[in-house]
Coordinates of C-alpha atoms and ligand atoms in Angstrom, one line a residue:
M1 CA -7.4 15.0 1.1
S2 CA -8.0 17.4 -1.5
L3 CA -5.9 16.1 -4.6
P4 CA -6.7 12.4 -4.9
T5 CA -4.0 9.7 -5.4
L6 CA -5.8 8.3 -8.2
A7 CA -8.9 9.4 -10.3
W8 CA -10.5 7.8 -13.2
T9 CA -11.5 10.9 -16.0
G10 CA -13.6 10.5 -18.5
D11 CA -15.6 7.0 -19.9
A12 CA -14.5 3.6 -20.3
A13 CA -13.8 4.2 -24.5
T14 CA -11.3 7.0 -24.7
G15 CA -11.0 7.9 -20.3
H16 CA -7.4 7.5 -18.6
L17 CA -6.2 7.2 -15.0
V18 CA -5.0 10.7 -13.1
L19 CA -1.9 10.3 -10.3
L20 CA -0.5 12.3 -8.2
D21 CA 3.2 11.9 -8.8
Q22 CA 4.8 10.9 -5.4
T23 CA 8.0 10.4 -6.9
R24 CA 7.8 14.3 -6.8
L25 CA 6.2 14.8 -3.4
P26 CA 6.8 16.8 -0.9
L27 CA 8.8 19.5 -3.3
E28 CA 5.8 19.3 -6.6
V29 CA 2.2 18.4 -6.3
H30 CA 2.6 17.1 -10.1
Q31 CA -0.5 14.9 -11.8
R32 CA 0.2 12.2 -13.9
E33 CA -1.7 11.1 -17.0
C34 CA -1.8 7.2 -17.8
R35 CA -3.4 6.8 -21.2
R36 CA -0.9 3.5 -22.3
L37 CA -0.5 0.5 -19.9
E38 CA 3.4 1.0 -20.0
D39 CA 2.4 4.3 -17.9
V40 CA 0.9 2.6 -15.7
V41 CA 3.0 -0.2 -15.0
E42 CA 6.4 2.4 -15.6
S43 CA 4.6 4.0 -12.5
I44 CA 3.9 1.2 -10.1
Q45 CA 7.1 0.4 -11.1
S46 CA 9.1 3.5 -10.9
L47 CA 6.6 4.8 -7.1
R48 CA 4.5 7.2 -8.3
V49 CA 1.7 5.4 -7.7
R50 CA 3.0 3.5 -4.2
G51 CA 1.0 1.6 -1.3
A52 CA -0.2 -1.5 -1.2
P53 CA -4.1 -0.8 -1.5
A54 CA -3.5 2.1 -4.2
I55 CA -1.8 -0.2 -6.3
G56 CA -4.0 -2.5 -6.8
V57 CA -6.6 0.4 -7.5
A58 CA -4.1 1.8 -9.9
A59 CA -3.6 -1.5 -11.3
A60 CA -7.7 -1.9 -11.9
Y61 CA -7.7 1.2 -13.6
G62 CA -4.5 -0.4 -15.5
V63 CA -6.5 -2.9 -17.2
V64 CA -9.3 -0.4 -17.9
V65 CA -6.2 1.7 -20.2
G66 CA -4.7 -1.3 -21.1
M67 CA -8.0 -2.6 -22.8
Q68 CA -9.5 0.6 -24.8
P69 CA -7.1 -0.5 -28.0
F70 CA -9.8 -4.1 -28.4
R71 CA -12.5 -2.4 -27.9
E72 CA -13.8 -3.2 -31.1
S73 CA -12.2 -6.5 -31.0
S74 CA -13.8 -9.8 -31.4
R75 CA -14.6 -11.4 -27.8
D76 CA -12.3 -14.1 -28.1
E77 CA -9.4 -11.5 -29.0
F78 CA -10.7 -9.6 -26.4
D79 CA -10.4 -12.1 -23.3
Q80 CA -6.6 -13.6 -24.9
Q81 CA -5.7 -9.8 -24.7
L82 CA -7.2 -9.2 -21.6
A83 CA -5.5 -12.6 -20.1
G84 CA -1.5 -10.9 -21.4
V85 CA -2.4 -7.0 -20.0
T86 CA -3.2 -8.5 -16.3
T87 CA -0.4 -10.8 -16.3
T88 CA 1.9 -7.6 -17.3
L89 CA 0.2 -5.6 -14.3
A90 CA 1.0 -8.6 -11.8
D91 CA 4.6 -8.5 -13.2
S92 CA 4.7 -4.6 -12.1
R93 CA 5.5 -5.2 -8.5
P94 CA 5.8 -8.7 -6.7
T95 CA 5.6 -8.2 -2.7
A96 CA 1.9 -6.6 -2.3
V97 CA -1.2 -8.7 -3.0
N98 CA -3.8 -6.5 -3.2
L99 CA -2.3 -6.0 -6.9
A100 CA -3.8 -9.6 -7.4
W101 CA -6.3 -9.2 -6.6
A102 CA -7.9 -6.6 -7.8
L103 CA -6.3 -7.9 -11.1
S104 CA -7.8 -11.1 -10.2
R105 CA -11.8 -9.0 -9.6
S106 CA -10.4 -7.3 -13.2
T107 CA -10.6 -11.2 -14.7
E108 CA -14.1 -12.1 -13.2
C109 CA -15.4 -9.4 -14.5
A110 CA -15.1 -10.9 -18.1
Q111 CA -15.3 -14.4 -16.9
N112 CA -18.7 -15.8 -17.9
R113 CA -20.2 -13.8 -19.6
P114 CA -20.1 -14.6 -23.1
E115 CA -23.4 -12.6 -24.2
L116 CA -21.8 -9.5 -24.2
D117 CA -19.4 -8.3 -26.9
S118 CA -16.0 -6.6 -25.9
A119 CA -17.4 -3.2 -25.4
A120 CA -20.1 -3.7 -22.8
I121 CA -16.9 -6.1 -20.4
L122 CA -14.7 -3.3 -21.5
D123 CA -17.0 -0.4 -19.4
R124 CA -18.1 -3.6 -16.6
L125 CA -13.7 -3.2 -16.2
L126 CA -13.8 0.4 -15.3
E127 CA -16.8 -0.1 -13.4
E128 CA -14.8 -2.4 -11.5
A129 CA -12.3 -0.3 -10.9
V130 CA -14.7 2.6 -9.3
A131 CA -16.4 -0.3 -7.2
I132 CA -12.8 -1.5 -6.1
Q133 CA -11.6 2.8 -5.0
D134 CA -15.0 3.0 -3.5
E135 CA -14.6 0.3 -1.2
D136 CA -10.8 1.0 -0.3
R137 CA -12.7 4.4 1.0
D138 CA -14.7 2.5 3.2
T139 CA -12.2 0.7 4.5
C140 CA -9.8 2.9 5.1
Q141 CA -13.0 4.4 7.7
A142 CA -13.5 1.8 9.5
I143 CA -9.9 0.5 9.5
G144 CA -9.5 4.2 11.4
R145 CA -12.4 3.6 13.5
H146 CA -11.1 0.4 15.1
G147 CA -7.2 1.0 15.7
A148 CA -8.1 4.9 17.6
E149 CA -9.2 3.1 20.2
L150 CA -6.0 1.2 20.4
M151 CA -3.7 4.5 20.3
P152 CA -2.9 5.2 23.8
R153 CA -4.0 8.9 24.9
G154 CA -1.3 11.3 24.4
A155 CA 1.3 9.0 23.1
G156 CA 4.2 9.2 21.6
V157 CA 3.2 7.0 18.0
L158 CA 6.0 5.7 15.5
T159 CA 5.9 4.7 12.3
H160 CA 6.6 3.8 9.4
C161 CA 7.1 4.6 5.1
N162 CA 4.0 5.6 4.2
A163 CA 0.4 3.5 5.2
G164 CA -1.6 7.1 4.4
G165 CA -4.0 8.9 2.0
L166 CA -1.0 8.4 -1.3
A167 CA -1.3 4.6 -0.1
T168 CA -4.7 3.7 -0.5
A169 CA -7.9 5.7 -2.3
G170 CA -8.6 6.4 0.8
S171 CA -7.4 7.9 4.3
G172 CA -4.9 5.1 5.0
T173 CA -4.2 2.3 7.1
A174 CA -1.7 3.3 10.3
L175 CA -2.7 6.4 9.1
A176 CA -6.3 6.8 9.4
V177 CA -5.9 5.1 12.8
L178 CA -4.0 8.2 13.4
F179 CA -6.1 10.3 11.6
A180 CA -8.5 8.9 13.6
A181 CA -7.6 9.5 16.8
A182 CA -6.4 13.1 16.2
D183 CA -9.5 13.6 15.3
L184 CA -10.8 12.2 18.6
G185 CA -9.0 14.9 20.6
M186 CA -6.5 11.9 22.0
N187 CA -3.2 14.4 21.8
I188 CA -0.9 11.7 20.2
E189 CA 2.2 12.9 18.9
V190 CA 4.0 11.2 15.5
Y191 CA 7.4 10.0 15.2
V192 CA 8.5 9.0 11.3
D193 CA 10.9 7.1 10.1
E194 CA 12.3 8.7 7.3
T195 CA 12.7 5.0 5.9
R196 CA 16.0 4.5 3.9
P197 CA 16.4 4.5 1.0
L198 CA 13.6 6.0 -0.7
L199 CA 11.8 8.0 1.8
Q200 CA 8.7 7.6 2.4
G201 CA 8.9 8.9 5.5
A202 CA 9.9 11.6 5.4
R203 CA 8.7 13.0 2.0
L204 CA 5.2 11.5 1.8
T205 CA 4.1 10.6 5.9
T206 CA 5.2 14.0 7.2
W207 CA 3.4 16.0 4.6
E208 CA 0.4 13.6 5.1
L209 CA 0.6 14.4 8.9
T210 CA 1.1 17.8 9.3
R211 CA -1.2 18.8 6.8
H212 CA -3.5 17.3 8.6
G213 CA -2.4 19.3 11.4
I214 CA -1.3 16.4 13.6
P215 CA 2.4 17.1 15.7
T216 CA 5.3 15.6 13.7
T217 CA 9.0 14.7 13.9
L218 CA 10.5 12.8 11.8
I219 CA 13.5 10.7 13.1
C220 CA 16.3 8.7 10.8
D221 CA 15.4 5.2 10.7
S222 CA 18.4 4.3 13.1
M223 CA 17.2 6.9 15.9
A224 CA 14.1 4.5 17.1
A225 CA 15.8 2.0 19.5
W226 CA 16.7 5.5 20.9
A227 CA 13.3 7.1 20.9
M228 CA 11.9 3.8 23.1
R229 CA 14.9 3.9 25.4
Q230 CA 13.9 7.7 25.9
G231 CA 10.2 7.2 26.7
R232 CA 8.8 9.0 24.0
V233 CA 6.6 6.1 21.6
Q234 CA 3.8 4.2 23.8
A235 CA 3.0 2.2 20.6
V236 CA 3.8 1.7 16.9
I237 CA 1.9 1.0 13.8
T238 CA 2.3 0.5 9.9
G239 CA 0.7 -0.6 7.7
A240 CA 1.3 -3.8 5.0
D241 CA 1.8 -5.5 2.0
R242 CA 1.2 -8.5 1.9
I243 CA -0.3 -11.0 6.1
A244 CA 0.1 -14.7 5.5
A245 CA -2.7 -17.0 6.8
N246 CA -0.9 -17.2 9.9
G247 CA -0.2 -13.6 9.9
D248 CA 3.5 -12.9 9.2
A249 CA 3.1 -9.3 7.8
A250 CA 5.3 -8.2 5.5
N251 CA 6.2 -4.3 5.3
K252 CA 8.8 -1.8 4.2
I253 CA 12.2 -2.9 5.1
G254 CA 13.1 -2.0 8.4
T255 CA 9.2 -2.3 9.7
Y256 CA 10.9 -6.0 10.5
A257 CA 13.4 -4.3 12.6
L258 CA 10.9 -1.8 14.5
A259 CA 8.8 -4.8 15.5
V260 CA 12.2 -6.2 17.5
L261 CA 12.7 -3.1 19.0
A262 CA 9.5 -2.8 20.2
R263 CA 9.8 -5.6 22.3
E264 CA 12.5 -5.3 23.5
H265 CA 11.1 -1.6 24.8
R266 CA 7.8 -3.5 25.6
V267 CA 6.0 -1.1 23.2
P268 CA 2.7 -2.5 21.5
F269 CA 3.8 -2.6 17.9
Y270 CA 0.6 -3.0 15.7
I271 CA 0.1 -3.8 11.6
A272 CA -2.8 -1.6 9.9
A273 CA -4.7 -3.3 6.8
P274 CA -7.3 -4.5 4.9
R275 CA -8.6 -8.3 4.1
S276 CA -7.4 -7.5 0.4
T277 CA -3.6 -7.7 2.3
F278 CA -4.2 -10.7 3.6
D279 CA -2.8 -13.7 0.8
F280 CA -4.5 -17.2 2.1
S281 CA -2.6 -19.2 0.1
L282 CA 0.5 -18.4 1.9
A283 CA 0.8 -20.7 5.4
S284 CA 3.7 -18.1 6.4
G285 CA 5.5 -15.2 5.5
E286 CA 7.9 -16.4 4.6
E287 CA 6.2 -18.0 1.7
I288 CA 6.3 -14.3 0.4
P289 CA 7.5 -13.0 -3.0
I290 CA 10.2 -9.8 -1.6
E291 CA 11.1 -7.4 -4.3
E292 CA 15.0 -6.6 -5.1
R293 CA 15.1 -3.2 -6.5
D294 CA 18.2 -2.1 -7.5
G295 CA 21.3 -0.9 -6.0
G296 CA 21.8 2.8 -7.1
E297 CA 18.3 3.6 -4.6
I298 CA 21.2 3.3 -1.6
T299 CA 24.4 4.6 -3.5
R300 CA 22.4 7.6 -4.8
G301 CA 19.6 8.1 -3.8
F302 CA 18.2 11.2 -4.8
G303 CA 21.1 11.5 -7.0
R304 CA 23.9 12.7 -5.0
Q305 CA 26.2 9.7 -5.0
T306 CA 26.8 8.7 -1.6
A307 CA 28.9 5.0 -2.3
P308 CA 32.3 3.9 -3.2
D309 CA 31.8 3.2 -7.8
G310 CA 30.9 -0.5 -7.9
I311 CA 30.2 -0.9 -4.4
G312 CA 28.1 -4.4 -4.0
T313 CA 24.7 -3.4 -2.5
W314 CA 21.8 -5.3 -1.5
N315 CA 18.0 -3.5 -1.8
P316 CA 15.1 -6.2 -0.5
A317 CA 12.3 -3.4 -0.4
F318 CA 10.8 -5.7 2.3
D319 CA 10.9 -7.4 5.2
V320 CA 8.6 -10.1 7.5
T321 CA 7.5 -9.1 10.6
P322 CA 6.7 -12.4 12.7
A323 CA 3.4 -12.6 13.7
E324 CA 4.6 -13.8 17.0
L325 CA 6.3 -9.8 17.2
I326 CA 2.7 -8.0 16.3
T327 CA 0.4 -6.7 18.9
A328 CA -2.5 -6.9 16.8
L329 CA -3.7 -6.4 13.5
V330 CA -6.2 -3.9 12.9
T331 CA -9.0 -4.3 9.7
E332 CA -11.7 -2.9 8.7
R333 CA -13.2 -5.8 9.8
G334 CA -12.0 -5.3 13.3
V335 CA -8.8 -5.9 15.9
I336 CA -7.4 -9.5 15.3
E337 CA -5.7 -10.3 18.8
P338 CA -3.9 -12.5 19.7
V339 CA -2.4 -12.3 16.2
T340 CA -3.2 -16.0 15.5
S341 CA -3.9 -18.1 12.5
Q342 CA -7.6 -19.4 14.1
Q343 CA -8.4 -15.6 15.0
I344 CA -7.2 -14.0 11.8
A345 CA -10.0 -16.8 10.2
K346 CA -12.6 -16.0 13.2
V347 CA -12.1 -12.2 12.3
L348 CA -11.8 -12.5 8.5
G349 CA -13.0 -15.7 7.3
T350 CA -11.0 -17.1 4.5
D351 CA -13.4 -18.7 2.0
G352 CA -11.6 -16.6 -0.6
D353 CA -14.2 -13.5 -0.2
G354 CA -14.4 -13.2 3.4
Ligands
MRU1 O1 7.6 0.0 -1.7 P1 6.2 1.3 -1.5 O2 6.5 2.7 -1.1 O3 5.3 1.1 -2.3 O4 6.0 0.6 0.0 C1 4.6 0.4 0.7 C2 4.9 -0.7 2.6 O5 5.9 -0.5 2.8 C3 3.2 0.5 2.5 O6 4.3 0.5 4.1 C4 2.3 -0.8 2.6 O7 1.8 -0.8 1.2 C5 1.1 -0.2 3.8 S1 0.7 1.2 2.3 C6 -1.1 1.3 3.7

């Protein structure tokens, strides 16, 4: 992608984060500068930057901008402020575990280095954020390579939400697979769920796929069952925000419904995600915290009121697909099939760093 989803400009002391503001796409390509902690938190909460790996990278850079004011402080003061900054960022969105994972990497940079002054730790925090971003780029490539082998030649492939370059620091997770398959000349056509209520599929995924020259068809979420029944879909692939140790996977609301439909229509259902999206501290998906967002996203999405005044709403942003409905998980370390705790542990390791 020619415009990076996120980029750091300048040095650790005075630099800042620049985000491609995803709330403005596809109509406007607008870059947002984040020079303060509050800018990063607001950008994550309002989905200017979104998608599990991308918010992890944004949070790591958020730590740097959040700690810049304490560059001249004593180490004690710096460490105390660091705890507050990481807590604020961790609380910005609850479901994607990549956020907490990136923040714990930032925290580790400062730990056990009493000999370094605050300015040196700030430099290390920036180096770590850059490392997280660079690693994510490589991870996306590897996911794409492994997943492309699963795609049937000439297939219709359905995807939900946006798990592309906009959601990562590289080419994406689910979309990396589709980009790799297209690059191999596999002649796929992608069906994109519009993804109510915030339309990440309609606004972002179609934008990315068409820029890549992939035949793309936008459908309403409610059309997926009929598309499968009509034989238009030979595989489903999505990303994930958090995957429990047993393979239960949280992703954008509506993903679970697709998995149920795929089972009914004997269509393979794949989830592509990096190791940083796995949360081995959770035995099953029942423990995954699900973000609930403002009901206004349903009743007056994008400005126009579409429901009666005062109507009650329920707006969970994610759901959990049980492992038994997932044909395989595609990771940077290979394909996990069948999706069981044992197979996940075998491919990824469970020792924290893998
Ligand atoms: O609310 P969003 O847009 O952040 O939700 C994003 C998703 O659900 C993605 O599918 C997921 O983060 C995977 S991104 C590679």
